[in-house]
CSV table of C-alpha atoms in Angstrom, one decimal:
chain,number,residue,atom,x,y,z
A,15,MET,CA,44.1,122.7,77.3
A,16,ILE,CA,43.5,125.7,74.7
A,17,ARG,CA,41.9,128.8,75.6
A,18,THR,CA,41.0,131.6,73.0
A,19,ILE,CA,41.3,135.1,74.2
A,20,ARG,CA,40.2,138.4,72.4
A,21,ARG,CA,43.4,140.6,72.2
A,22,SER,CA,41.2,143.6,73.6
A,23,ARG,CA,40.8,142.1,77.0
A,24,LEU,CA,42.8,143.4,79.9
A,25,ARG,CA,46.0,141.7,81.2
A,26,ALA,CA,47.5,142.4,84.4
A,27,ALA,CA,50.9,141.0,85.3
A,28,VAL,CA,52.6,140.6,88.7
A,29,ALA,CA,56.2,141.0,88.3
A,30,GLY,CA,58.3,138.5,90.0
A,31,GLY,CA,61.1,137.1,87.9
A,32,VAL,CA,59.8,133.8,86.5
A,33,VAL,CA,56.2,133.8,87.8
A,34,LEU,CA,53.7,136.0,86.2
A,35,LEU,CA,49.9,135.9,86.9
A,36,VAL,CA,47.4,137.1,84.5
A,37,ALA,CA,44.0,138.2,85.1
A,38,ALA,CA,41.4,139.0,82.5
A,39,VAL,CA,38.9,141.9,83.6
A,40,GLY,CA,36.0,143.4,81.4
A,41,ALA,CA,36.8,146.9,80.4
A,42,VAL,CA,33.4,147.9,81.6
A,43,ALA,CA,34.0,147.0,85.1
A,44,ALA,CA,37.4,149.1,85.0
A,45,ILE,CA,35.5,152.3,83.5
A,46,GLY,CA,31.9,152.1,85.0
A,47,PHE,CA,33.0,151.2,88.7
A,48,GLY,CA,35.6,152.6,90.8
A,49,GLY,CA,36.1,155.9,89.2
A,50,GLY,CA,38.3,154.6,86.2
A,51,SER,CA,39.3,157.4,83.7
A,52,ALA,CA,39.0,157.2,79.9
A,53,GLY,CA,42.7,157.3,79.9
A,54,ASP,CA,42.8,154.1,81.8
A,55,ALA,CA,40.4,152.7,79.2
A,56,ALA,CA,42.7,153.7,76.3
A,57,GLU,CA,45.7,152.1,77.9
A,58,ALA,CA,43.8,148.9,78.5
A,59,SER,CA,42.7,148.7,74.9
A,60,ALA,CA,46.3,149.6,73.5
A,61,PRO,CA,47.9,146.7,71.5
A,62,ALA,CA,49.8,144.2,73.6
A,63,ALA,CA,53.5,144.2,73.3
A,64,THR,CA,54.7,140.8,71.6
A,65,ALA,CA,57.9,138.9,71.3
A,66,THR,CA,58.9,136.0,68.9
A,67,ILE,CA,59.7,132.4,69.9
A,68,THR,CA,63.3,131.8,68.6
A,69,ARG,CA,65.7,129.0,68.3
A,70,GLN,CA,69.1,129.7,69.9
A,71,THR,CA,71.9,128.4,72.3
A,72,LEU,CA,71.0,129.5,75.7
A,73,ALA,CA,73.9,129.7,78.3
A,74,ASP,CA,73.8,130.2,82.2
A,75,THR,CA,76.8,132.5,82.6
A,76,GLN,CA,78.4,134.4,85.5
A,77,THR,CA,81.3,136.8,85.6
A,78,ALA,CA,83.7,137.1,88.5
A,79,ASP,CA,86.8,139.0,89.4
A,80,GLY,CA,90.2,137.1,88.8
A,81,GLU,CA,93.7,138.1,89.6
A,82,LEU,CA,96.5,137.4,87.0
A,83,GLY,CA,99.6,135.9,88.6
A,84,TYR,CA,101.3,132.5,88.9
A,85,GLY,CA,98.5,130.7,91.1
A,86,THR,CA,98.4,129.7,94.6
A,87,THR,CA,101.3,130.8,97.0
A,88,ARG,CA,102.7,128.2,99.1
A,89,THR,CA,105.3,128.2,102.0
A,90,ALA,CA,108.2,126.1,102.5
A,91,THR,CA,108.9,125.4,106.1
A,92,THR,CA,112.2,123.8,107.3
A,93,ARG,CA,112.2,120.5,109.3
A,94,LEU,CA,116.0,121.1,110.1
A,95,SER,CA,117.7,122.9,112.9
A,96,GLY,CA,120.6,125.0,111.8
A,97,THR,CA,121.8,128.1,110.1
A,98,ILE,CA,120.1,129.2,106.8
A,99,THR,CA,123.1,129.5,104.6
A,100,GLY,CA,121.5,130.0,101.0
A,101,LEU,CA,118.4,131.1,99.2
A,102,PRO,CA,117.5,131.3,95.6
A,103,ALA,CA,116.6,134.9,94.5
A,104,THR,CA,113.2,135.9,94.4
A,105,GLY,CA,111.7,135.7,90.9
A,106,SER,CA,114.0,132.7,90.1
A,107,THR,CA,113.1,129.1,88.9
A,108,VAL,CA,114.0,126.1,90.9
A,109,ARG,CA,113.7,122.6,89.1
A,110,ARG,CA,113.8,119.1,90.2
A,111,GLY,CA,116.9,117.9,91.9
A,112,LYS,CA,118.1,121.5,92.6
A,113,ALA,CA,118.3,123.1,96.1
A,114,LEU,CA,115.4,125.1,97.3
A,115,TYR,CA,117.5,126.4,100.1
A,116,LEU,CA,120.6,125.5,102.2
A,117,VAL,CA,120.7,124.6,106.0
A,118,ASP,CA,124.3,124.5,107.4
A,119,ASN,CA,125.5,124.6,103.8
A,120,GLU,CA,123.6,121.3,103.0
A,121,LYS,CA,121.1,121.3,100.2
A,122,VAL,CA,117.3,120.9,100.7
A,123,VAL,CA,116.2,119.6,97.4
A,124,LEU,CA,113.1,120.1,95.2
A,125,LEU,CA,111.4,117.1,93.9
A,126,TYR,CA,108.0,116.6,92.2
A,127,GLY,CA,105.1,115.0,93.7
A,128,GLY,CA,101.9,115.6,95.6
A,129,LEU,CA,102.6,113.6,98.7
A,130,PRO,CA,104.5,115.6,101.3
A,131,ALA,CA,107.7,114.0,102.9
A,132,TYR,CA,106.6,112.6,106.3
A,133,ARG,CA,109.0,109.9,107.4
A,134,THR,CA,112.7,108.8,106.8
A,135,LEU,CA,112.9,106.3,103.8
A,136,ARG,CA,115.3,103.4,104.4
A,137,PRO,CA,115.4,99.7,103.4
A,138,GLY,CA,112.3,98.0,104.5
A,139,VAL,CA,109.9,100.9,104.1
A,140,GLU,CA,107.1,100.3,101.7
A,141,GLY,CA,104.4,102.7,100.5
A,142,PRO,CA,103.3,105.3,97.9
A,143,ASP,CA,106.0,107.8,99.1
A,144,VAL,CA,108.6,105.4,98.2
A,145,THR,CA,107.2,105.1,94.8
A,146,GLN,CA,107.2,109.0,94.4
A,147,PHE,CA,110.7,109.2,95.7
A,148,GLU,CA,112.0,106.6,93.4
A,149,ARG,CA,110.2,108.2,90.2
A,150,ASN,CA,112.2,111.3,91.1
A,151,LEU,CA,115.4,109.4,91.4
A,152,LYS,CA,115.1,107.7,88.1
A,153,ALA,CA,114.1,111.0,86.5
A,154,LEU,CA,117.3,112.5,87.8
A,155,GLY,CA,119.4,109.6,86.1
A,156,TYR,CA,120.1,107.3,88.8
A,157,THR,CA,119.7,103.5,88.1
A,158,GLY,CA,120.1,100.0,89.5
A,159,PHE,CA,116.8,99.9,91.3
A,160,THR,CA,113.3,99.1,90.4
A,161,VAL,CA,110.6,101.9,90.6
A,162,ASP,CA,107.9,100.3,93.0
A,163,ASP,CA,106.6,100.8,96.4
A,164,GLU,CA,109.6,99.0,98.2
A,165,TYR,CA,112.6,100.9,99.4
A,166,THR,CA,115.3,98.2,98.9
A,167,GLY,CA,119.1,97.9,99.3
A,168,ASP,CA,119.5,98.7,95.5
A,169,THR,CA,117.4,102.1,96.2
A,170,ALA,CA,119.8,102.9,99.1
A,171,ASP,CA,122.9,102.2,96.7
A,172,ALA,CA,121.3,104.8,94.2
A,173,VAL,CA,120.6,107.2,97.1
A,174,ARG,CA,124.2,107.1,98.1
A,175,ASP,CA,125.2,108.0,94.6
A,176,TRP,CA,122.7,111.0,94.8
A,177,GLN,CA,123.9,112.0,98.1
A,178,GLU,CA,127.6,112.1,96.9
A,179,ASP,CA,126.8,114.2,94.0
A,180,LEU,CA,124.8,116.6,96.2
A,181,GLY,CA,127.7,116.8,98.8
A,182,LEU,CA,125.6,115.3,101.4
A,183,PRO,CA,126.5,112.5,104.0
A,184,GLU,CA,126.1,109.1,102.0
A,185,THR,CA,123.7,107.4,104.5
A,186,GLY,CA,121.6,105.7,101.9
A,187,ARG,CA,118.5,107.1,103.9
A,188,VAL,CA,116.4,110.0,103.0
A,189,GLU,CA,115.2,112.2,106.0
A,190,PRO,CA,111.8,114.2,105.3
A,191,GLY,CA,113.6,117.5,106.0
A,192,ARG,CA,116.1,116.9,103.3
A,193,VAL,CA,113.4,117.2,100.3
A,194,VAL,CA,110.5,119.3,99.5
A,195,TYR,CA,107.9,118.1,97.0
A,196,ALA,CA,105.8,120.3,94.7
A,197,ASP,CA,103.7,119.8,91.5
A,198,GLY,CA,106.5,120.8,89.3
A,199,GLU,CA,109.3,123.6,88.9
A,200,VAL,CA,108.6,126.6,91.2
A,201,ARG,CA,109.1,130.2,91.1
A,202,VAL,CA,110.4,131.7,94.3
A,203,GLU,CA,108.1,134.5,95.2
A,204,SER,CA,109.6,135.9,98.6
A,205,HIS,CA,112.0,135.0,101.3
A,206,GLN,CA,110.6,134.4,104.8
A,207,ALA,CA,114.0,134.3,106.4
A,208,ASP,CA,117.2,135.7,105.9
A,209,VAL,CA,120.6,134.1,105.1
A,210,GLY,CA,122.4,133.5,108.5
A,211,ALA,CA,119.2,133.2,110.4
A,212,VAL,CA,118.9,130.5,112.9
A,213,ALA,CA,116.4,127.9,111.5
A,214,GLN,CA,114.2,125.7,113.8
A,215,PRO,CA,111.8,123.1,112.6
A,216,GLY,CA,108.5,124.6,111.4
A,217,GLN,CA,109.9,127.9,110.5
A,218,ALA,CA,108.9,129.5,107.3
A,219,VAL,CA,111.9,129.8,104.7
A,220,LEU,CA,110.4,131.1,101.7
A,221,THR,CA,107.1,131.1,99.5
A,222,TYR,CA,106.9,129.9,96.1
A,223,THR,CA,104.4,129.4,93.2
A,224,GLY,CA,104.2,127.7,90.0
A,225,THR,CA,106.0,129.1,86.8
A,226,SER,CA,103.0,129.5,84.6
A,227,ARG,CA,101.0,132.5,84.3
A,228,VAL,CA,97.4,131.8,85.3
A,229,VAL,CA,94.4,133.5,86.6
A,230,THR,CA,93.1,132.8,90.0
A,231,VAL,CA,89.5,133.3,91.0
A,232,ASP,CA,88.0,133.0,94.7
A,233,LEU,CA,84.4,132.1,94.3
A,234,ASP,CA,81.8,132.0,97.2
A,235,VAL,CA,80.7,128.3,98.3
A,236,ASP,CA,77.3,129.3,96.8
A,237,ASP,CA,78.8,129.5,93.3
A,238,GLN,CA,80.6,126.1,93.6
A,239,ARG,CA,78.5,125.2,90.4
A,240,LEU,CA,80.6,127.2,88.2
A,241,ALA,CA,83.7,125.5,89.4
A,242,LYS,CA,84.1,122.5,87.0
A,243,PRO,CA,87.6,121.0,86.4
A,244,LYS,CA,88.5,121.4,82.6
A,245,ALA,CA,85.4,123.5,82.1
A,246,LYS,CA,86.1,126.3,79.4
A,247,VAL,CA,85.8,129.9,80.5
A,248,THR,CA,86.5,133.5,78.9
A,249,VAL,CA,89.0,135.9,80.4
A,250,LYS,CA,88.8,139.7,79.8
A,251,LEU,CA,92.2,141.2,80.3
A,252,PRO,CA,92.8,144.6,81.6
A,253,ASP,CA,93.5,145.9,77.9
A,254,GLY,CA,90.1,144.8,76.8
A,255,ARG,CA,91.0,141.7,74.9
A,256,SER,CA,89.5,138.4,75.6
A,257,VAL,CA,91.2,135.0,75.6
A,258,GLY,CA,89.9,131.5,76.2
A,259,GLY,CA,90.8,129.5,79.3
A,260,THR,CA,90.2,126.1,80.9
A,261,ILE,CA,89.8,125.5,84.7
A,262,SER,CA,92.8,123.5,85.8
A,263,THR,CA,92.4,123.1,89.5
A,264,VAL,CA,89.7,123.6,92.1
A,265,GLU,CA,90.3,123.9,95.8
A,266,THR,CA,88.4,124.6,99.0
A,267,VAL,CA,90.6,127.2,100.9
A,268,ILE,CA,90.0,128.9,104.4
A,269,GLN,CA,90.7,132.5,104.3
A,270,ALA,CA,91.7,134.2,107.8
A,271,GLY,CA,89.4,137.1,108.7
A,272,ALA,CA,90.7,140.7,108.6
A,273,THR,CA,92.5,141.8,111.9
A,274,GLY,CA,90.7,144.5,113.6
A,275,ALA,CA,91.7,147.6,115.6
A,276,ASN,CA,91.8,145.5,118.7
A,277,GLY,CA,94.2,143.1,117.2
A,278,GLN,CA,91.6,140.3,117.1
A,279,SER,CA,91.1,138.3,113.7
A,280,GLY,CA,87.6,138.2,112.2
A,281,GLU,CA,85.6,135.3,111.3
A,282,ALA,CA,87.5,133.0,108.8
A,283,GLU,CA,85.7,132.4,105.4
A,284,THR,CA,85.6,129.4,103.2
A,285,LYS,CA,86.1,130.0,99.5
A,286,ILE,CA,86.3,128.0,96.3
A,287,GLU,CA,89.8,128.9,94.8
A,288,VAL,CA,89.6,128.4,90.9
A,289,THR,CA,92.9,128.3,88.8
A,290,VAL,CA,92.4,128.9,85.1
A,291,ALA,CA,95.1,128.4,82.5
A,292,VAL,CA,94.6,130.4,79.3
A,293,THR,CA,94.8,128.9,75.9
A,294,ASP,CA,97.5,131.5,74.8
A,295,PRO,CA,100.0,132.2,77.7
A,296,LYS,CA,101.7,134.9,75.6
A,297,ALA,CA,98.4,137.0,75.9
A,298,LEU,CA,99.4,137.5,79.7
A,299,ALA,CA,102.9,138.9,78.9
A,300,GLY,CA,103.1,142.4,80.1
A,301,PHE,CA,100.8,142.0,83.0
A,302,ASP,CA,102.3,141.5,86.3
A,303,GLN,CA,99.7,141.4,89.4
A,304,ALA,CA,96.4,142.7,87.7
A,305,SER,CA,92.6,142.0,87.7
A,306,ALA,CA,90.7,140.3,85.0
A,307,ASP,CA,87.0,139.4,84.4
A,308,VAL,CA,86.5,135.5,84.2
A,309,THR,CA,83.1,134.5,82.7
A,310,PHE,CA,82.0,131.0,83.7
A,311,THR,CA,79.3,128.9,81.9
A,312,ALA,CA,77.4,126.8,84.5
A,313,SER,CA,75.2,125.2,81.9
A,314,GLU,CA,74.3,125.4,78.3
A,315,ARG,CA,71.5,124.3,76.1
A,316,ARG,CA,72.0,124.4,72.3
A,317,ASP,CA,69.4,124.8,69.6
A,318,VAL,CA,66.4,125.2,72.0
A,319,LEU,CA,63.3,127.3,71.6
A,320,THR,CA,63.2,130.4,74.0
A,321,VAL,CA,60.9,133.2,74.8
A,322,PRO,CA,61.6,136.3,77.2
A,323,VAL,CA,60.8,135.2,80.9
A,324,ALA,CA,58.3,137.9,81.2
A,325,ALA,CA,56.2,136.1,78.4
A,326,LEU,CA,55.5,133.1,80.7
A,327,LEU,CA,52.1,132.7,82.3
A,328,ALA,CA,51.4,131.0,85.7
A,329,LEU,CA,48.5,128.5,84.8
A,330,ALA,CA,45.6,128.0,87.4
A,331,GLU,CA,45.9,124.3,87.0
A,332,GLY,CA,49.7,124.4,87.5
A,333,GLY,CA,52.8,125.0,85.5
A,334,TYR,CA,53.4,127.5,82.8
A,335,GLY,CA,52.1,128.8,79.4
A,336,VAL,CA,52.6,131.3,76.8
A,337,GLU,CA,49.9,133.3,75.1
A,338,VAL,CA,50.2,132.8,71.2
A,339,VAL,CA,48.8,135.2,68.7
A,340,ASP,CA,46.5,133.6,66.4
A,341,GLY,CA,45.1,136.1,63.8
A,342,ASP,CA,43.1,138.6,65.7
A,343,ALA,CA,42.7,136.4,68.7
A,344,SER,CA,45.1,134.6,70.9
A,345,ARG,CA,45.4,131.3,72.6
A,346,ILE,CA,47.2,130.0,75.8
A,347,ILE,CA,49.3,127.0,75.2
A,348,ALA,CA,51.0,125.1,78.1
A,349,VAL,CA,54.8,124.7,77.9
A,350,THR,CA,57.5,123.0,79.7
A,351,THR,CA,60.3,125.3,81.0
A,352,GLY,CA,64.0,124.5,80.9
A,353,LEU,CA,67.1,126.8,81.4
A,354,PHE,CA,66.6,130.4,82.6
A,355,ALA,CA,69.4,132.7,81.4
A,356,ASP,CA,70.0,136.2,80.1
A,357,GLY,CA,66.2,137.2,80.6
A,358,ARG,CA,65.1,134.3,78.5
A,359,VAL,CA,63.8,130.8,79.2
A,360,GLU,CA,63.9,127.4,77.3
A,361,ILE,CA,60.5,126.2,76.3
A,362,SER,CA,59.1,122.9,74.8
A,363,GLY,CA,55.8,121.7,73.8
A,364,SER,CA,54.0,119.8,71.1
A,365,GLN,CA,52.0,123.0,70.0
A,366,ILE,CA,54.9,125.6,69.9
A,367,THR,CA,57.1,126.3,67.0
A,368,GLU,CA,59.9,128.7,66.0
A,369,GLY,CA,58.6,132.0,64.9
A,370,MET,CA,55.3,132.0,66.7
A,371,THR,CA,54.4,135.3,68.1
A,372,VAL,CA,53.6,135.4,72.0
A,373,VAL,CA,52.1,138.2,74.0
A,374,MET,CA,54.0,140.1,76.6
A,375,PRO,CA,51.6,140.8,79.5
A,376,LYS,CA,51.5,144.2,80.7
């Protein structure tokens, strides 16, 4: 549908973000009735503001507060009873096969993997936890067994060699309290117990993080659309520099509520924890615990026609249109809307082209 409108006619816009309602009213009615002034008439006949249909990349972005650090902090809890006799220094790095801490002067060893140790591994046991352990055993240089999901006598023989090297009893079995699994090497963040303390199963011994500098952002659940693994982001550092980054992990976490004056905890809150790895890790050198702004791109439309959102008109028959200037007159053209971002909106339609001038309703 095409309608031609003289540019001297009044236009009244009802502000509301995306939807604008345009009403054309005769100037005589405005001045001749209801006590309108000559100034009102002059304003009504003033030239309307215009904008140009442009072709560009439109991106829906959002910036959130992030924290520079080493990522999620995790807690190592012992499953053994005894006395804590050794702890690594805070800030130190522990790698695969090394002791994360000692109980009764026997090592509790760090291995790599995502499945926690939950049962004793012995001949006859099968499952993914066996595969995970055997991969670690092979990576540490032990041989004579096949890496699969079966814990065999050959596996037990290799375990005895491993236990001998660690100074542990050579049982051929692996108790769940003897190993701790992490995604990779870890950085010891803090001690939760002192050397000489009596250890009981379930007691926190220390906290640890990864060893790579990352940026962590806690998003509201409503903003989960921003948290897309492997998506690109931009990180603005405290010194004003900007570096690129990639979302490496996304986790749903429950944050405990703040403790009030009465000693009771407030309501827990669900958050989306996003970890961002920067493209140039050296750019984070010199920053310890500091804040950074992280800009996410939820969606992007490349090479599309756009107009200011305020140029949209709500059509009586439904949908939206824009008023295109055509010489001394103008005409309304129906359009299809797409992405809204940064005060502009993507539009498409067979009758619109780049460079057209559209009226901005008053």
